[in-house]
Coordinates of C-alpha atoms (C1' of nucleotides) in Angstrom, one line a residue:
Chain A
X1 CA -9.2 7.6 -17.7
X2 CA -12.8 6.8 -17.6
X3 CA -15.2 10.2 -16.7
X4 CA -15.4 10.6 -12.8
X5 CA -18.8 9.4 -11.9
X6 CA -21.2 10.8 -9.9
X7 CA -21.0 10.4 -6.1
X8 CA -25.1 9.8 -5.7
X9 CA -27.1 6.5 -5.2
X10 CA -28.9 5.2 -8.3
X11 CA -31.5 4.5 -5.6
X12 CA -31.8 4.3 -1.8
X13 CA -34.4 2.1 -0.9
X14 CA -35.7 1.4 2.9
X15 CA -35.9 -2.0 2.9
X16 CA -38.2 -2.8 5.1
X17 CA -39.5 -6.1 5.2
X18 CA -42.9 -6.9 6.5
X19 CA -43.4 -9.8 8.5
X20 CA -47.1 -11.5 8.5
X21 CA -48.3 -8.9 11.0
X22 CA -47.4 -6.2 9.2
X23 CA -45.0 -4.8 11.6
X24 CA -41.6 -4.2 10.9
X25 CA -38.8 -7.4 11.0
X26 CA -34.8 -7.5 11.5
X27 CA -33.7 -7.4 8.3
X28 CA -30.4 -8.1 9.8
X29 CA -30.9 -11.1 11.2
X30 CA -31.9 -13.1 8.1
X31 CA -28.7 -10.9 6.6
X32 CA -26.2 -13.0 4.6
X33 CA -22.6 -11.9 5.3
X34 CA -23.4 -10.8 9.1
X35 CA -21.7 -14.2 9.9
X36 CA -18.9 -12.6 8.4
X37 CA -18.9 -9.0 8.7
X38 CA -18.7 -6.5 12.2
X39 CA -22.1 -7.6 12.9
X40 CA -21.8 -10.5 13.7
X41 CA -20.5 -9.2 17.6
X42 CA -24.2 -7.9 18.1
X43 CA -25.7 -10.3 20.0
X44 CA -28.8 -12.0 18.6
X45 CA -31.4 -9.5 21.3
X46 CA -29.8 -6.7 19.7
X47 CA -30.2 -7.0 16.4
X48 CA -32.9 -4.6 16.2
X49 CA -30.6 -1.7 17.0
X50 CA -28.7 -2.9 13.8
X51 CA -31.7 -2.5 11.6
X52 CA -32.8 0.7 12.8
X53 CA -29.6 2.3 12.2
X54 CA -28.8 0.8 8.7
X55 CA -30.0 1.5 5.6
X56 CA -29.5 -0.5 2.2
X57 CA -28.6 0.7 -1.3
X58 CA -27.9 -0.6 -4.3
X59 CA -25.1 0.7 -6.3
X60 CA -25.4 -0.3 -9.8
X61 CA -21.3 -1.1 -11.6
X62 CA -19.4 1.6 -12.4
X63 CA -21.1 4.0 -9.4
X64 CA -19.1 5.8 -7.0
X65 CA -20.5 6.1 -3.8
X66 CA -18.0 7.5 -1.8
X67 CA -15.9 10.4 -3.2
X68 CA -12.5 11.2 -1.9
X69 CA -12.1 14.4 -0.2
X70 CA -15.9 14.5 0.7
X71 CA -17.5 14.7 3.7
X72 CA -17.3 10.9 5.8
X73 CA -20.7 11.2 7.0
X74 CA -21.3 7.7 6.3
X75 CA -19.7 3.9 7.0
X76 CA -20.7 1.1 4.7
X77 CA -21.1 -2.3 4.7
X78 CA -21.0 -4.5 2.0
X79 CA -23.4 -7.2 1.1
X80 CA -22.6 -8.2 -2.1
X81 CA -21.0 -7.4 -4.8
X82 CA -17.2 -6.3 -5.5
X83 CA -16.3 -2.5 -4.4
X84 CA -13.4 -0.7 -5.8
X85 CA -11.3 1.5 -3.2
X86 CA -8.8 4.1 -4.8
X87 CA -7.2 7.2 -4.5
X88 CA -6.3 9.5 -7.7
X89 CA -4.0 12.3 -8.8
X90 CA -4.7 15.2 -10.3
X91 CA -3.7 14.3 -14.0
X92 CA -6.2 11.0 -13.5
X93 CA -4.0 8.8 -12.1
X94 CA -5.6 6.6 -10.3
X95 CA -4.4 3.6 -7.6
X96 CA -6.8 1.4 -6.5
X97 CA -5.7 0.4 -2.8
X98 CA -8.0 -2.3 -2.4
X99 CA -11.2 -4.3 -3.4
X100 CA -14.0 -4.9 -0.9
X101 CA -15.3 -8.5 -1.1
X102 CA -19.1 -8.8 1.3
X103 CA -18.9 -9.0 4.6
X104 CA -16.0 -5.8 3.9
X105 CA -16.6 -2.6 6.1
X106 CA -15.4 0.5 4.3
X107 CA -15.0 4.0 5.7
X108 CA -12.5 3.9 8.7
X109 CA -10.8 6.8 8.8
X110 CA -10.6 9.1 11.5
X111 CA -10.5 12.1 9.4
X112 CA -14.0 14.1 9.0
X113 CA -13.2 13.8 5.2
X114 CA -13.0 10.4 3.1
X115 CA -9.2 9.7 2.2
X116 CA -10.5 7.6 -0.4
X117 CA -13.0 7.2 -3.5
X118 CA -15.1 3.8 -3.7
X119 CA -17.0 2.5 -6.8
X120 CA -19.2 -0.5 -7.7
X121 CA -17.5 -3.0 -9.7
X122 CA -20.1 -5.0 -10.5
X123 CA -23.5 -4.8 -8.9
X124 CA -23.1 -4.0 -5.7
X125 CA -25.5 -4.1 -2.1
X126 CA -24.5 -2.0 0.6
X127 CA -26.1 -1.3 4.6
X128 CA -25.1 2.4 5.1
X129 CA -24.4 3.7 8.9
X130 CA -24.5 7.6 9.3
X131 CA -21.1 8.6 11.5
X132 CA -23.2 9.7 14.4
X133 CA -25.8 6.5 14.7
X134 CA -22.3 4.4 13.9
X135 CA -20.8 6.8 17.0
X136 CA -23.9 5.2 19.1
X137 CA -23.3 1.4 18.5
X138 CA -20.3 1.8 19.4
X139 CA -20.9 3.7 22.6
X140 CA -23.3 1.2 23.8
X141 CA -21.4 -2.3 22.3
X142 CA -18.0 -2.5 23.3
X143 CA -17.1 -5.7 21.2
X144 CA -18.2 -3.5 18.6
X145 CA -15.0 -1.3 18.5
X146 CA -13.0 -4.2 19.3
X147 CA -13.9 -6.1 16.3
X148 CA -13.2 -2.8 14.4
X149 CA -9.7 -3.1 15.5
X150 CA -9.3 -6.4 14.1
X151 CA -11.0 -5.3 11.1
X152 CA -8.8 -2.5 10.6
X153 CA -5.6 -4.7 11.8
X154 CA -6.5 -7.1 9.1
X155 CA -6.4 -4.1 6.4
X156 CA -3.1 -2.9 7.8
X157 CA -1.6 -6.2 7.1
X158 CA -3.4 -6.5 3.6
X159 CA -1.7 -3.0 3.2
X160 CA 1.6 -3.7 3.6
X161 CA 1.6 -6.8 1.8
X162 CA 0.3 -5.0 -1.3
X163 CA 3.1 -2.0 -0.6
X164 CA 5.5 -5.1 -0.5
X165 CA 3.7 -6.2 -4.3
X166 CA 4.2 -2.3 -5.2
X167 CA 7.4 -1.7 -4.6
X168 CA 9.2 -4.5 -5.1
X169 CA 7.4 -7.1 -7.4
X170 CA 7.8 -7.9 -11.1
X171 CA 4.9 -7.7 -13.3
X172 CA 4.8 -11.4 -13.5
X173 CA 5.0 -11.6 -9.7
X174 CA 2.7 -8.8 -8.8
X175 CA -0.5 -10.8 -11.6
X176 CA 0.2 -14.4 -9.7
X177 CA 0.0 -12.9 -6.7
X178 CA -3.2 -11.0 -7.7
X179 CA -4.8 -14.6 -8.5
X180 CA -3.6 -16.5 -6.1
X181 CA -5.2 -13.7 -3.6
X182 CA -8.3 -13.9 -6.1
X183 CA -8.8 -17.5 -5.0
X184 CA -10.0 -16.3 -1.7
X185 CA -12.7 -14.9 -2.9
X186 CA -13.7 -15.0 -6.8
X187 CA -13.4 -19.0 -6.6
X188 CA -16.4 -20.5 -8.7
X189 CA -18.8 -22.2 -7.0
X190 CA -17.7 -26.3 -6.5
X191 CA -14.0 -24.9 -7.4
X192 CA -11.5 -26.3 -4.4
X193 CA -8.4 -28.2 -4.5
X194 CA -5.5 -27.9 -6.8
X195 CA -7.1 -25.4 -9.8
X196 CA -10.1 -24.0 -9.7
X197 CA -12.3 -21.7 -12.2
X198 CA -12.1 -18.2 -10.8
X199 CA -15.0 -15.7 -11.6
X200 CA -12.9 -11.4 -11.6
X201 CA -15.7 -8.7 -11.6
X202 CA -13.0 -6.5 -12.5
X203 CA -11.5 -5.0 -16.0
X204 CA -8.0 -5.3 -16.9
X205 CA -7.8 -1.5 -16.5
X206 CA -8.9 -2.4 -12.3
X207 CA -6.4 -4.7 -12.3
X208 CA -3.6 -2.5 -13.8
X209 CA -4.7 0.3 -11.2
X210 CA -4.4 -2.3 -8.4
X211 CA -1.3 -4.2 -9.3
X212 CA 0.4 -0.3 -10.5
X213 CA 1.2 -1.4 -14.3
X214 CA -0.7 -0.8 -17.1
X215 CA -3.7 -2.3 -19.4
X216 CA -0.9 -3.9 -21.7
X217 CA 1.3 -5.2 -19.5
X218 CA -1.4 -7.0 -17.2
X219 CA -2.8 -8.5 -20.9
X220 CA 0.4 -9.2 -21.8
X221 CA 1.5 -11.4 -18.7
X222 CA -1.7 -12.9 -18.9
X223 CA -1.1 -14.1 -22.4
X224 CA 2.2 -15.0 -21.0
X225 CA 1.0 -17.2 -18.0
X226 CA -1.7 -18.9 -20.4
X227 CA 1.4 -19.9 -22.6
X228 CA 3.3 -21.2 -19.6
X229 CA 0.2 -23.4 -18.9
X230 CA -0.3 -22.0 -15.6
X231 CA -3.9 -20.4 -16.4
X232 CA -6.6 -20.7 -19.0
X233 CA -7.9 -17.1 -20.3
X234 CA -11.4 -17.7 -20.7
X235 CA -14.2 -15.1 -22.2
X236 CA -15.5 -12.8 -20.4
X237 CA -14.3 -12.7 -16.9
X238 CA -13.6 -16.3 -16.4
X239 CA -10.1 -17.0 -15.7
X240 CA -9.0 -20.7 -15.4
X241 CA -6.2 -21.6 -13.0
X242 CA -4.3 -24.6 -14.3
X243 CA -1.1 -24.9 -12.0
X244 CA -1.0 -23.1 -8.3
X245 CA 2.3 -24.2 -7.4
X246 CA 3.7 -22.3 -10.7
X247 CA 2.1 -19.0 -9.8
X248 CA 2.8 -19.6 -6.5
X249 CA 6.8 -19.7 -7.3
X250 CA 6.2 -16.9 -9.4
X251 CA 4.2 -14.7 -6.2
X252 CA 6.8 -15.6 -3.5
X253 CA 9.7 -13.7 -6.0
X254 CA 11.3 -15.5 -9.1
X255 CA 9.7 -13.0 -11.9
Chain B
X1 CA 21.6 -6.5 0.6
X2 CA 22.9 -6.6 4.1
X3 CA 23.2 -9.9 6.4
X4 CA 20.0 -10.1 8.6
X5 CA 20.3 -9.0 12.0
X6 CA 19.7 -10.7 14.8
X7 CA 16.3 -10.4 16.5
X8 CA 17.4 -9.8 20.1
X9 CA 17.6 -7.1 22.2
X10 CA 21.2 -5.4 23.3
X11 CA 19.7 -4.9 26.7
X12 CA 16.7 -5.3 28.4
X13 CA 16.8 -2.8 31.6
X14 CA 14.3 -2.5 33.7
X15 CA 14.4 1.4 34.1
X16 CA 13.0 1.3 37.7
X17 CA 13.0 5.4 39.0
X18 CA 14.1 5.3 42.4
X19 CA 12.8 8.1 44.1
X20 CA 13.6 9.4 47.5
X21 CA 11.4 7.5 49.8
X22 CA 13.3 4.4 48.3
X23 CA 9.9 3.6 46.4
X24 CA 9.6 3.0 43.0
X25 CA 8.0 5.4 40.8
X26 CA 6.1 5.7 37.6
X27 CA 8.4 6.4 35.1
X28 CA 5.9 6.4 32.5
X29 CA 4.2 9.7 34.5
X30 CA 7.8 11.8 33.6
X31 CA 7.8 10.0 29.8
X32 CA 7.9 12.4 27.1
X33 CA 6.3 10.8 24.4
X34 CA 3.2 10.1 26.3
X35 CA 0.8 13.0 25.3
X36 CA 1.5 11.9 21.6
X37 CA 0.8 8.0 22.1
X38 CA -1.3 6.0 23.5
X39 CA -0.8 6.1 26.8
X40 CA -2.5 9.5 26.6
X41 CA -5.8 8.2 27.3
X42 CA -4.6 6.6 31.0
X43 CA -5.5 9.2 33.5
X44 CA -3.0 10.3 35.8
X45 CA -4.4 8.2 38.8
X46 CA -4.0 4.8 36.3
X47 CA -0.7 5.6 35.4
X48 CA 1.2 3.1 37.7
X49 CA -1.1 0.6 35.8
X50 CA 1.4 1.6 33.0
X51 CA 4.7 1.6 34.5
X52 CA 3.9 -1.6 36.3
X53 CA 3.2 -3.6 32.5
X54 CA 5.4 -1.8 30.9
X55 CA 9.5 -2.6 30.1
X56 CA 11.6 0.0 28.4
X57 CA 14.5 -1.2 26.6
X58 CA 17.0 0.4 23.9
X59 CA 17.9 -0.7 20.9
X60 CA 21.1 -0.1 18.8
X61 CA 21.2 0.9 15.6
X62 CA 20.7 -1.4 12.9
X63 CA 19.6 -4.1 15.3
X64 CA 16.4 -5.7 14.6
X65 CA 13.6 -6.5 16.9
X66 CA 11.0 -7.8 15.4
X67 CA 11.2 -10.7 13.4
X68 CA 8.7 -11.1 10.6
X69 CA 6.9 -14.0 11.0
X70 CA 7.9 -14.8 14.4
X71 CA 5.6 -15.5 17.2
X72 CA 3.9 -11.9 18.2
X73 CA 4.5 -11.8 21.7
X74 CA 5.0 -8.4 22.0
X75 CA 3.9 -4.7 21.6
X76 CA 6.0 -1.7 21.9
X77 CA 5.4 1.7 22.3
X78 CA 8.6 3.8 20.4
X79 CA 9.9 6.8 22.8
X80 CA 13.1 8.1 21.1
X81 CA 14.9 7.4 18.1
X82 CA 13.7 6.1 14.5
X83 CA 12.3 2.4 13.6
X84 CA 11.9 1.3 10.1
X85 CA 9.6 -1.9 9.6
X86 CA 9.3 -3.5 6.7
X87 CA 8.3 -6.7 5.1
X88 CA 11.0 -9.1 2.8
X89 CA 10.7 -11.8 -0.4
X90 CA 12.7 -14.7 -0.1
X91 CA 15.7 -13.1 -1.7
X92 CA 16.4 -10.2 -0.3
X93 CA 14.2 -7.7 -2.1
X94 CA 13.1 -5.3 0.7
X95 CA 9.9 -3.3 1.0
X96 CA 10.2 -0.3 4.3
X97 CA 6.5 -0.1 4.5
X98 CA 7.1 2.9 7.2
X99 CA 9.2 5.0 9.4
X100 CA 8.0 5.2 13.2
X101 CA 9.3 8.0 15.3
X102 CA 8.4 8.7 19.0
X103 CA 5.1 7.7 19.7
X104 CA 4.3 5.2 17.5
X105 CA 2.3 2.0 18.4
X106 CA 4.0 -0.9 17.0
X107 CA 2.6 -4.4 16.7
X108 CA -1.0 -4.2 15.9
X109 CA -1.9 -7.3 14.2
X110 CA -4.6 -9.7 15.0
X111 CA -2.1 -12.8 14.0
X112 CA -0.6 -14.7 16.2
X113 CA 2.5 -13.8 14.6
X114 CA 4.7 -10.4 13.4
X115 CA 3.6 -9.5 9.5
X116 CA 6.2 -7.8 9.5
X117 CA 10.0 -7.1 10.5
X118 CA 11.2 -4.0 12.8
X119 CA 15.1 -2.5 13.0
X120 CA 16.6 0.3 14.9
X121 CA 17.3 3.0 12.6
X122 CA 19.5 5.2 15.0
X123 CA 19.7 4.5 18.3
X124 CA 15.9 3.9 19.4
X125 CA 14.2 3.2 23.1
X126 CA 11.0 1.4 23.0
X127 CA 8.8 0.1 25.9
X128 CA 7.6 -3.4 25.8
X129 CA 4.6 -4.7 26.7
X130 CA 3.4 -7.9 26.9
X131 CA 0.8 -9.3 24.9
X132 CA -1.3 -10.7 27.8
X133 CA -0.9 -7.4 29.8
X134 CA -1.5 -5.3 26.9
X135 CA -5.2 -7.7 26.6
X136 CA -5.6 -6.8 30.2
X137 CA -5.2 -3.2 29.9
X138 CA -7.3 -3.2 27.1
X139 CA -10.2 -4.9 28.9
X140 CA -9.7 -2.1 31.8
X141 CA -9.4 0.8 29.8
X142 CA -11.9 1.2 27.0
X143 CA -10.3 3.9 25.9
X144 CA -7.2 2.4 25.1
X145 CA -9.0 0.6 22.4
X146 CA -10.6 3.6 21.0
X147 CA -7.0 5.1 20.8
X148 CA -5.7 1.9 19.3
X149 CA -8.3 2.4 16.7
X150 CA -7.8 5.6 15.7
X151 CA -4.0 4.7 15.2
X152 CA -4.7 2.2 13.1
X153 CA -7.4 4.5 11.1
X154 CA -3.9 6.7 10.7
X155 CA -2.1 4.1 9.6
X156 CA -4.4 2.9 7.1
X157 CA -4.9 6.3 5.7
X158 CA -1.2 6.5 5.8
X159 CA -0.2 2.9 3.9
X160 CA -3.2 4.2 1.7
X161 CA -0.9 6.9 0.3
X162 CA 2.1 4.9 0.1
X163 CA 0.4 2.5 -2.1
X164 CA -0.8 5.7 -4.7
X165 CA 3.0 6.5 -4.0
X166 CA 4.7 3.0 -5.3
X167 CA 1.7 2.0 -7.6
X168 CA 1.5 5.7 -9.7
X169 CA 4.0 8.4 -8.1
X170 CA 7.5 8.2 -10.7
X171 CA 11.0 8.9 -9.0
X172 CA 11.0 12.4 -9.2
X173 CA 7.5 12.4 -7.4
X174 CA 8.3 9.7 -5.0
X175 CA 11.7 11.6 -3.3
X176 CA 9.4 14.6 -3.3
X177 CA 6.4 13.4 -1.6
X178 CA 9.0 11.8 0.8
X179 CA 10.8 15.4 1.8
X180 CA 7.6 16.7 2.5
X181 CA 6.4 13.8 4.6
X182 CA 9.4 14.2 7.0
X183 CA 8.8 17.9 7.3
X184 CA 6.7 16.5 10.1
X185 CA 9.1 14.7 12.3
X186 CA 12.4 15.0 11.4
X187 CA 12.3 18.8 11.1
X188 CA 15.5 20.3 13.1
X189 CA 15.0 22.9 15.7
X190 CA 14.1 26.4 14.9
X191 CA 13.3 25.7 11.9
X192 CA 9.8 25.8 10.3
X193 CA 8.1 28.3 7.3
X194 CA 9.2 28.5 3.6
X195 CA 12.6 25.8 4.2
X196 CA 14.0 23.8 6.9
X197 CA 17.3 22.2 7.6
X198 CA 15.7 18.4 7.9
X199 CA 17.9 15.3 9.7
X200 CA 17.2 12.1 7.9
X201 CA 18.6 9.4 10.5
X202 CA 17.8 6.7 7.3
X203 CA 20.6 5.6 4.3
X204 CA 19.9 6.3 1.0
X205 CA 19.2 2.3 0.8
X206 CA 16.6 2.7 3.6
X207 CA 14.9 5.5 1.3
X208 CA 15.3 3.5 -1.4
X209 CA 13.6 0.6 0.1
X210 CA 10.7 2.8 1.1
X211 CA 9.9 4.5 -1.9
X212 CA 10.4 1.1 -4.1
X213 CA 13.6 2.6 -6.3
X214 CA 17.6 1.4 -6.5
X215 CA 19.3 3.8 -3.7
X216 CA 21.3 4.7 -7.8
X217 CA 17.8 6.5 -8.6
X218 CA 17.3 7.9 -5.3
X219 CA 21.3 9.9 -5.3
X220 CA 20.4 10.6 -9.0
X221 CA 17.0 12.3 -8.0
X222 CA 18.6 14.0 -4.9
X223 CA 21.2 15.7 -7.2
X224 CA 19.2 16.6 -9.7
X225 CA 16.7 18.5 -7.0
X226 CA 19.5 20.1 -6.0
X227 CA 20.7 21.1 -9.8
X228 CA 17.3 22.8 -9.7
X229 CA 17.5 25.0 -6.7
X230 CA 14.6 22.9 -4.7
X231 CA 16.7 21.3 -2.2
X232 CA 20.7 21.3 -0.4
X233 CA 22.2 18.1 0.1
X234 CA 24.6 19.0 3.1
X235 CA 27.6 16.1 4.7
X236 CA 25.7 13.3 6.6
X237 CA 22.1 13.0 7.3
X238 CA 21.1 16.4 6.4
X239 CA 18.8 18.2 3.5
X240 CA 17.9 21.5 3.4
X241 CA 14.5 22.4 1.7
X242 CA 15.0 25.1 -0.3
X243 CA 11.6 25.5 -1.9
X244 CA 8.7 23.7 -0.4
X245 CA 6.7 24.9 -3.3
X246 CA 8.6 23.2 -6.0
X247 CA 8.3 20.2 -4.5
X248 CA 4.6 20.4 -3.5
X249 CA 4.4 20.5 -7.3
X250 CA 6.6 17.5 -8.1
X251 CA 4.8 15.5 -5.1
X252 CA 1.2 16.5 -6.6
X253 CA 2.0 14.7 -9.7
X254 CA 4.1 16.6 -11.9
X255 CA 7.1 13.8 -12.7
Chain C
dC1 C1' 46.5 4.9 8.4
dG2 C1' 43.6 1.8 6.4
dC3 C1' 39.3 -0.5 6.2
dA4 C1' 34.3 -0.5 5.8
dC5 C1' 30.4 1.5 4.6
dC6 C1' 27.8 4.9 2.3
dA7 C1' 27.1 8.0 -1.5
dT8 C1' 27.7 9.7 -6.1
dT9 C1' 28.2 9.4 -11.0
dG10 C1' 28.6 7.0 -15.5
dA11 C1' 27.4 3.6 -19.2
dG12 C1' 24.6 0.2 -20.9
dA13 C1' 20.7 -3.1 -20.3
dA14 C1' 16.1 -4.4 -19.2
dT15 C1' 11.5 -4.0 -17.8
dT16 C1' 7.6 -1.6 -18.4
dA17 C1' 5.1 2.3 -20.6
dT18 C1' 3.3 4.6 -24.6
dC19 C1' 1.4 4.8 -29.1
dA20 C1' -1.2 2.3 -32.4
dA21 C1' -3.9 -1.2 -34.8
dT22 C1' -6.9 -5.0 -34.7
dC23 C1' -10.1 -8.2 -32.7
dC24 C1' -13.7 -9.6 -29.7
dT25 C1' -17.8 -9.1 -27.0
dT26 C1' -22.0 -7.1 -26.0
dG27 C1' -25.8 -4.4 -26.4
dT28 C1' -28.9 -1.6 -29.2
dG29 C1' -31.8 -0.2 -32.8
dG30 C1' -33.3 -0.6 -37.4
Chain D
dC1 C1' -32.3 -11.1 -37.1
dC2 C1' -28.6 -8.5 -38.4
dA3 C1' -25.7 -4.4 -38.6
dC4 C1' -23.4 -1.3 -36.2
dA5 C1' -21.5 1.1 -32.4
dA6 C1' -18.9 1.2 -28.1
dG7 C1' -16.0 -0.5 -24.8
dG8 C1' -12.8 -3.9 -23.5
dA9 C1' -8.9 -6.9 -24.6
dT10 C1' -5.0 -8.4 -27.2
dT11 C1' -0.9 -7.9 -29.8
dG12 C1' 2.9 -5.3 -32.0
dA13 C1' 6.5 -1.6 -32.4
dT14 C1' 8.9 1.8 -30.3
dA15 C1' 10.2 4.8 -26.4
dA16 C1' 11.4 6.0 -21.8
dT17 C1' 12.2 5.4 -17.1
dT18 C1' 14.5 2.9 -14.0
dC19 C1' 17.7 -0.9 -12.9
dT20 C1' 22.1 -3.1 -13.1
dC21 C1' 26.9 -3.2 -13.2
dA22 C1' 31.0 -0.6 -12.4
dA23 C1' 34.2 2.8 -10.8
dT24 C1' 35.3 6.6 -7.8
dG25 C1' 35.1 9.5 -3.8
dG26 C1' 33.9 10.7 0.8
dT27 C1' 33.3 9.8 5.9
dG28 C1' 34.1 7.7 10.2
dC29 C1' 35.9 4.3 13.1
dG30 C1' 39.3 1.1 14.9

DNA sequence: CGCACCATTGAGAATTATCAATCCTTGTGG
DNA sequence: CCACAAGGATTGATAATTCTCAATGGTGCG
């Protein structure tokens, strides 16, 4: 496929945010996704401890930032943006296990050694725990590792519903169920009930490495759906969902 | 494919140890499986905190015992035998999304209800434990949440590959990386370097529901390994690996 | 002994991949 | 501002892997 980028930060920038006297603030407690994310078990006192342990980056699209195989000397957190998870063959193959929406905490893994490569999609924000200050919090906030179990429950059940998609789904089922799961996330702005204007950071090459088919196929039944009057194709990434209840026959298995 | 199984167990004995005082006895402290599961983190002094939660039961094969989508009011710990779990579309399409042997933690999910289904694949023994008692353990023993973690960490890593597996590997690839996967438990004794006589307890349908092919593709494959010298396909449940090398090299990504 | 289930093998069909050409979009530089 | 280059997306034609349908053979249990 595409040349296998580099594993290195375009930039890694301290942010430190200086309050009115000058001294250093919690940037985690004016963060946006902590409602959302792990953090959110720190209580409000001990916020500080979350700031001095994280740092943000920027990953500009396309960027890896975690390469399989490496070192896991770091756990991320994302703030914004789309990551792409994935794990490759030798010969280039590549399947993408999973994309990490903000709020998402990458790097679980026991092993001392990432099972898995992550990329920016689009631009992407990340706070960046090393393994041992990450060992720390968890030492000293017990809801800490609890909420990791549910995190990491909640990927186990994404898993398996995706190995279901894999192994057993038709193209036609595995696309619907792709944008009916898109609706969670990628929904537009002011988008709700019945349709809804859905905004992919992804390429149709991401998508065929998610869903396991290729480029043309994942085209192709797009085309298809759009003829069916179940979705509008717009330009650029803008995909328009026209009739739920069709894809959502389509996801739950008539292909 | 076959009629669903009922979601009930054969028997439920209480294996109560009577020991010679008359007293009962933790049977969890005499349990083989426990330095590979979680009960490995209980010390020896807590260990009646175990036995006291805990139910054993045994399950025939074929019989299911958890239900997908029923209410999760359970957890069990397997101690002998094989389980497959697995998740289902409305008609009958069948995705094994793992094989747990002896030691395996089954029910993590933060849902109130199963994600998935769970069936005795030979004769298997389980203990139960309650989902209340298992919260109650888990506040008293912060270890046991550490452990949980780091099982699902496995597991993640583990669904990780199956997804490369059903999303990239072809059939040739997917029967290989299978063999070498069950290497690691269902090796028979005495055996170990450059072959091994291997037991799979599983049908070729259960194989073929785990690797997402026909149980056709997976006989087809089977034979042709053997046509090429890399495996023996003996009566019953056994396969001899001929050359581990040849299928390292078919697993890696050479269809 | 016969039935039921599982496994193997064959022939043909179908879904999806591969190869290839064209179009569109975007960004860059003259 | 426009032309061009580059990457992504779409569509078509053909190929290949895998599935489906079907028949046969083996194994174990009642």
């Amino acid at each position: 496929m595409s040349d296998m980028p580099s594993c290195q930060f375009e930039s890694r920038p301290r942010r430190i945010v200086i309050g009115s006297s000058g001294v250093q603030t919690d940037f985690c407690s004016t963060c946006s996704v902590r409602p959302n994310s792990i953090c959110s078990v720190i209580e409000p006192g001990d916020i500080s401890r979350l700031s001095e342990v994280a740092v943000e980056a920027i990953v500009p699209p396309g960027r890896g930032f975690i390469e399989e195989g490496a070192p896991a000397t770091d756990f991320f957190n994302v703030t914004s943006g789309t990551v792409k998870l994935f794990k490759a063959l030798p010969d280039g193959r590549r399947q993408i296990t999973g994309f990490a929406a903000p709020g998402h905490f990458l790097g679980l893994a026991v092993s001392d050694s990432y099972a898995f490569g992550a990329e920016a999609v689009d631009t992407v924000r990340v706070c960046r725990f090393s393994r041992e200050k990450m060992t720390e919090l968890l030492d000293d906030f017990p809801k800490l590792e609890r909420r990791l179990l549910e995190e990491a429950s909640n990927e186990l059940v994404a898993a398996q519903n995706q190995m279901l998609l894999l192994g057993r789904k038709t193209a036609r089922e595995r696309v619907a169920s792709f944008l009916l799961d898109q609706m969670q996330t990628g929904l537009l702005p002011g988008q709700d009930g019945n349709g809804g204007r859905l905004h992919l950071p992804m390429t149709r090459g991401d998508i065929a490495d998610y869903l396991g088919l290729t480029i043309e196929t994942v085209s192709r039944t797009l085309s298809w759906m759009r003829a069916q009057g179940m979705i509008e194709v717009g330009k650029g990434y803008a995909i328009t969902i026209v009739s739920i209840a069709k894809l959502e026959v389509l996801a739950a298995g008539n292909g």
